[in-house]
């Protein structure tokens, strides 16, 4: 008892404290202290720094550092020619756009290099069942703005960086690689980030915005689970003639679900669009090795020909690649032409791509011109790339124990199949929530690195992200099946109705443009309004369920009816 | 032993309570341990303090002179945190700019609080801790703009004397913030039966049901209570701190009661809206304002 008392008295003696403080300060002369250290200068990391820096009242309270291994001046000075587009594009939902407007970054986006998505066409590669949705029918407040806006990742990054340069409370430290991260040996609480330039940053809160192989996640020992899809996504910038006078502008996104994975056509300008083609790794390698004109023809075919022919063409490409004799443009053209003829696709149809002359778009377009994307004529040089697809979700977004005071955002916390274009939007959703969480904590005098302060962030984002991630995962798996009862169900139309609706839902979930920046984290008067909203939605949901049930019932009756009607005929044979 | 004896005779401090918290002192800053409920409650208490100070400033200053978004809202104010424990509230108060003094009757708490504050070099230098009972501060001339005593009232021996001490330590127009627990069947069920006995989230023996204080008892106390007369504020003691109760409720400018409700689904506390039905049946916050000195009172009208 006595000794305990004695010890605590010594500890609390002011002189001792002063000594301790002196030693501490002496020992940490080379350490710089920051309230927030963000590792990773991608769009998510930049957005977080901007969001925190854009609140004038936080300027005095938060000292922020952003660490990036690459050279950000390349992003800052990025000025491409108007016709050339980078191969990495992002689809920003209206919610993401509103967030970017709220943090004053949207004005720095080069608007000429963005395209609104006004319509989406999604169809089943095997059964050709199709769903189309356009902004006018989604009931968005501003249909002219589109359901999402496509732009290059670099355009977004540059706009954030331009805004960040004018923010005094944020120090951007680029060309600095994180060498190691260690828990602080003195306090045992604040992590230190060692950079290869010799600088040591001590962080009250360490944010991992450092992508799928996050070093911050490794430091905080946050487990992550997931699987590889055995799929590579090929990306490139495709060039095509502008849409004809009788067609709308190039604002329709197309996506076809093939058994090898979805292929998507994403417009970025009148004559250029971006490709995201998810396919088997071996095929991706073979396609990338082809001459660019061959790839163009394969892209055109993949959007047009029946699945059986695409399978044949894929095998053809693979065989030629393995034999070491890459297929030539003329060979693939004649193959496609032959397949078109054998499927009796008329040369004037939009589904024909082998014989189309590039000037064809000037005349009256074929009746089915809206069903498929414009014919790709060439691919911008150097724009072909590919990356593996993974599903990953960490067990938590906040580190504990030795890894306390760390938090993960964006791809460091979750990677998702790109089929709904939600990856970056989820990341921006994280950033919006984390910035709100930090703001609230600062206003209440809390410690922004504490578990308690970060808990609302995990609570709000984990389930939200998981919903969308698993929707995308399920869709990918569902459409990889090319035969058997699932395809039958798909082609009967029941699953089409349901599952395609969930793409719509996945898109719609974040498509709302209602700002969430000012939403309080705790109970307040608008909780009541939210409750009424939820109740109303529940009612709506029940009504919808009723309608779906009706359709299913109708479908089943028709199905059974058909089966009965067919039964006698089969017996007659 | 001698020390606790002395404390008992001088103050409202309960020796058993102090022994209990001394045992737990090392746990103060384990956010997922014994005190996790307090850690989660802290933002709600701070929210209440913040909202109330902004509100009173709006009442006194022209609209455009108030910056409600300002972070350091307590800048320049002398703030006393009675029963600071490990310093959960004191640190938050200091971050909002207050010249904070945290006091606690348990010496080990003060050591923990000092140690923890020293870990955060960006914590302002205006945070001091003292091992002393509140009563002994009455001997000193210093008075405070804000006195907070969170989750303490239900642990003291003589609540009336304790409240008088808190009141006495305030400057005229000063703010007193308290939080405690109602003496209701619900509060017994939640804070003692569930939290201590069944779920064991809170150390057994932390709370004693008979020591809980009902909101009406606090209101009645300040409805009667007039600041003891001193020569300079002889005039102001004419009115009690709560001049009138309407249907059992004080007016917004004199006092306020707000319930704190724990939401087990989100594992967080929420600050119930003013006058929410049944919200003060368990944990609640209480704010009361010392009547202004003569000059100040005139400007209120």
Coordinates of C-alpha atoms in Angstrom, one line a residue, chain B residues 53-269:
Chain B
X53 CA -22.8 27.3 -24.0
X54 CA -23.6 28.2 -27.6
X55 CA -27.3 28.7 -26.7
X56 CA -26.5 31.0 -23.8
X57 CA -24.1 33.0 -26.0
X58 CA -26.8 33.4 -28.6
X59 CA -29.1 34.7 -25.8
X60 CA -26.6 37.3 -24.7
X61 CA -24.9 38.5 -27.9
X62 CA -26.1 39.7 -31.2
X63 CA -26.6 36.8 -33.7
X64 CA -23.6 37.8 -35.9
X65 CA -21.2 37.9 -32.9
X66 CA -21.6 34.2 -32.3
X67 CA -19.5 31.6 -34.1
X68 CA -21.2 28.4 -33.2
X69 CA -18.8 26.4 -35.3
X70 CA -15.8 27.6 -33.4
X71 CA -13.8 24.6 -32.0
X72 CA -12.3 26.3 -28.9
X73 CA -15.6 27.4 -27.5
X74 CA -14.3 27.4 -23.9
X75 CA -11.3 29.6 -24.7
X76 CA -10.3 31.7 -21.7
X77 CA -12.8 30.2 -19.3
X78 CA -11.8 28.7 -15.9
X79 CA -13.3 25.3 -15.8
X80 CA -13.3 22.9 -12.9
X81 CA -13.9 19.2 -13.3
X82 CA -14.9 17.7 -9.9
X83 CA -14.2 14.0 -9.7
X84 CA -12.2 13.9 -12.9
X85 CA -11.2 10.2 -12.6
X86 CA -8.7 9.4 -15.3
X87 CA -9.3 12.8 -16.9
X88 CA -11.8 11.7 -19.7
X89 CA -13.8 14.9 -19.5
X90 CA -10.9 17.2 -18.4
X91 CA -8.9 16.4 -21.5
X92 CA -11.9 17.2 -23.8
X93 CA -12.5 20.4 -21.9
X94 CA -8.9 21.5 -22.3
X95 CA -9.0 20.7 -26.0
X96 CA -11.9 23.2 -26.4
X97 CA -9.6 25.9 -24.9
X98 CA -10.7 25.8 -21.2
X99 CA -8.2 26.6 -18.5
X100 CA -9.1 23.3 -16.9
X101 CA -8.5 22.1 -13.3
X102 CA -9.4 18.4 -12.7
X103 CA -9.7 17.3 -9.1
X104 CA -10.3 13.9 -7.6
X105 CA -10.3 12.4 -4.2
X106 CA -8.4 9.3 -5.3
X107 CA -4.7 9.9 -5.6
X108 CA -4.2 7.1 -8.0
X109 CA -6.7 8.6 -10.4
X110 CA -4.8 11.9 -10.5
X111 CA -1.6 10.0 -11.2
X112 CA -3.3 8.2 -14.1
X113 CA -4.8 11.4 -15.4
X114 CA -1.5 13.3 -15.3
X115 CA 0.3 10.4 -17.0
X116 CA -2.2 10.1 -19.8
X117 CA -2.3 13.9 -20.4
X118 CA 1.5 13.9 -20.7
X119 CA 1.3 11.4 -23.5
X120 CA -0.5 13.9 -25.7
X121 CA 2.0 16.6 -26.4
X122 CA -0.6 18.5 -28.4
X123 CA -2.9 18.7 -25.5
X124 CA -2.9 22.4 -24.4
X125 CA -0.8 23.4 -21.5
X126 CA -3.8 24.7 -19.7
X127 CA -4.7 21.4 -18.0
X128 CA -3.8 20.8 -14.3
X129 CA -4.8 18.0 -12.0
X130 CA -5.0 18.2 -8.2
X131 CA -5.6 15.6 -5.6
X132 CA -8.1 17.3 -3.3
X133 CA -11.7 17.2 -2.3
X134 CA -13.9 19.9 -3.7
X135 CA -14.6 21.4 -0.3
X136 CA -11.0 22.4 0.2
X137 CA -11.1 24.6 -2.9
X138 CA -13.6 26.8 -1.1
X139 CA -10.7 28.1 1.1
X140 CA -9.0 29.5 -2.0
X141 CA -10.2 32.7 -3.6
X142 CA -10.4 31.3 -7.1
X143 CA -13.9 30.8 -8.6
X144 CA -14.8 29.2 -11.9
X145 CA -16.9 30.0 -15.0
X146 CA -17.9 26.4 -15.5
X147 CA -18.1 23.6 -12.9
X148 CA -18.6 20.1 -14.2
X149 CA -19.1 17.0 -12.1
X150 CA -20.0 14.1 -14.2
X151 CA -21.2 10.8 -12.7
X152 CA -20.1 11.9 -9.2
X153 CA -23.2 13.0 -7.4
X154 CA -24.4 9.4 -6.9
X155 CA -21.1 8.5 -5.2
X156 CA -20.9 11.3 -2.6
X157 CA -21.9 11.0 1.0
X158 CA -23.8 14.2 1.4
X159 CA -25.3 15.4 -1.9
X160 CA -26.8 18.6 -0.4
X161 CA -23.4 19.7 0.9
X162 CA -21.8 18.6 -2.3
X163 CA -24.2 20.7 -4.5
X164 CA -23.7 23.7 -2.2
X165 CA -19.9 23.3 -2.7
X166 CA -20.3 23.2 -6.5
X167 CA -22.5 26.2 -6.4
X168 CA -20.2 28.1 -4.2
X169 CA -17.2 27.5 -6.5
X170 CA -18.9 29.2 -9.4
X171 CA -18.6 32.8 -10.5
X172 CA -21.8 34.8 -10.9
X173 CA -23.5 33.7 -14.2
X174 CA -21.4 30.6 -14.1
X175 CA -22.6 27.2 -15.5
X176 CA -23.0 24.1 -13.4
X177 CA -23.1 20.8 -15.4
X178 CA -23.9 17.6 -13.6
X179 CA -24.7 14.1 -14.7
X180 CA -26.1 11.4 -12.6
X181 CA -28.7 8.6 -12.4
X182 CA -32.3 8.7 -11.4
X183 CA -33.6 6.5 -8.6
X184 CA -36.2 4.5 -10.6
X185 CA -37.0 0.8 -11.1
X186 CA -35.6 1.3 -14.7
X187 CA -32.3 2.7 -13.5
X188 CA -31.9 -0.1 -11.0
X189 CA -32.6 -2.7 -13.7
X190 CA -30.2 -1.1 -16.2
X191 CA -27.3 0.3 -14.2
X192 CA -27.1 -2.2 -11.4
X193 CA -28.9 -5.4 -12.4
X194 CA -28.0 -5.6 -16.1
X195 CA -24.7 -3.6 -16.2
X196 CA -23.1 -4.9 -13.0
X197 CA -24.7 -8.2 -12.2
X198 CA -25.7 -9.8 -15.5
X199 CA -23.6 -8.4 -18.3
X200 CA -20.7 -7.4 -16.0
X201 CA -19.9 -4.5 -18.2
X202 CA -19.4 -2.3 -15.1
X203 CA -17.5 -3.4 -12.0
X204 CA -19.8 -4.9 -9.4
X205 CA -20.4 -2.4 -6.6
X206 CA -19.9 0.7 -8.7
X207 CA -23.4 2.0 -7.9
X208 CA -25.6 2.0 -4.9
X209 CA -29.3 2.4 -5.6
X210 CA -30.2 4.5 -2.6
X211 CA -27.6 7.1 -3.6
X212 CA -29.2 7.8 -7.0
X213 CA -30.8 11.3 -7.3
X214 CA -34.0 12.0 -9.1
X215 CA -34.2 15.0 -11.5
X216 CA -37.0 16.5 -9.5
X217 CA -34.9 16.5 -6.4
X218 CA -32.2 18.5 -8.2
X219 CA -34.8 20.9 -9.5
X220 CA -36.3 21.3 -6.1
X221 CA -32.9 21.9 -4.5
X222 CA -32.1 24.7 -6.9
X223 CA -35.6 26.1 -6.7
X224 CA -34.9 26.7 -3.0
X225 CA -31.2 27.4 -3.2
X226 CA -29.9 30.9 -3.0
X227 CA -26.2 31.6 -3.2
X228 CA -24.9 32.3 0.3
X229 CA -24.5 36.0 0.9
X230 CA -21.2 37.6 0.4
X231 CA -20.8 41.4 0.5
X232 CA -20.4 41.8 -3.2
X233 CA -23.4 39.8 -4.4
X234 CA -25.8 40.6 -1.6
X235 CA -28.3 41.7 -4.1
X236 CA -28.4 38.7 -6.3
X237 CA -29.1 36.2 -3.5
X238 CA -32.6 37.6 -3.5
X239 CA -33.6 35.1 -6.2
X240 CA -33.1 31.3 -6.1
X241 CA -31.2 29.7 -9.0
X242 CA -34.5 28.4 -10.5
X243 CA -37.0 31.1 -9.9
X244 CA -40.1 29.3 -11.1
X245 CA -41.1 25.8 -12.2
X246 CA -43.7 25.4 -14.9
X247 CA -45.4 22.0 -14.6
X248 CA -42.3 20.8 -12.9
X249 CA -40.0 22.1 -15.6
X250 CA -37.6 25.0 -15.3
X251 CA -37.3 27.7 -18.0
X252 CA -34.7 27.2 -20.7
X253 CA -32.5 30.1 -19.5
X254 CA -32.2 28.9 -15.9
X255 CA -31.8 25.1 -16.0
X256 CA -32.2 22.1 -18.2
X257 CA -32.6 18.4 -17.9
X258 CA -31.7 16.0 -20.7
X259 CA -31.8 12.3 -20.7
X260 CA -29.0 10.1 -22.0
X261 CA -30.1 6.9 -23.5
X262 CA -27.8 4.0 -24.3
X263 CA -28.4 2.3 -27.6
X264 CA -27.1 -1.2 -27.4
X265 CA -27.4 -1.8 -31.1
X266 CA -25.0 1.0 -32.0
X267 CA -23.2 0.8 -28.7
X268 CA -23.4 4.5 -28.2
X269 CA -25.2 7.0 -26.1

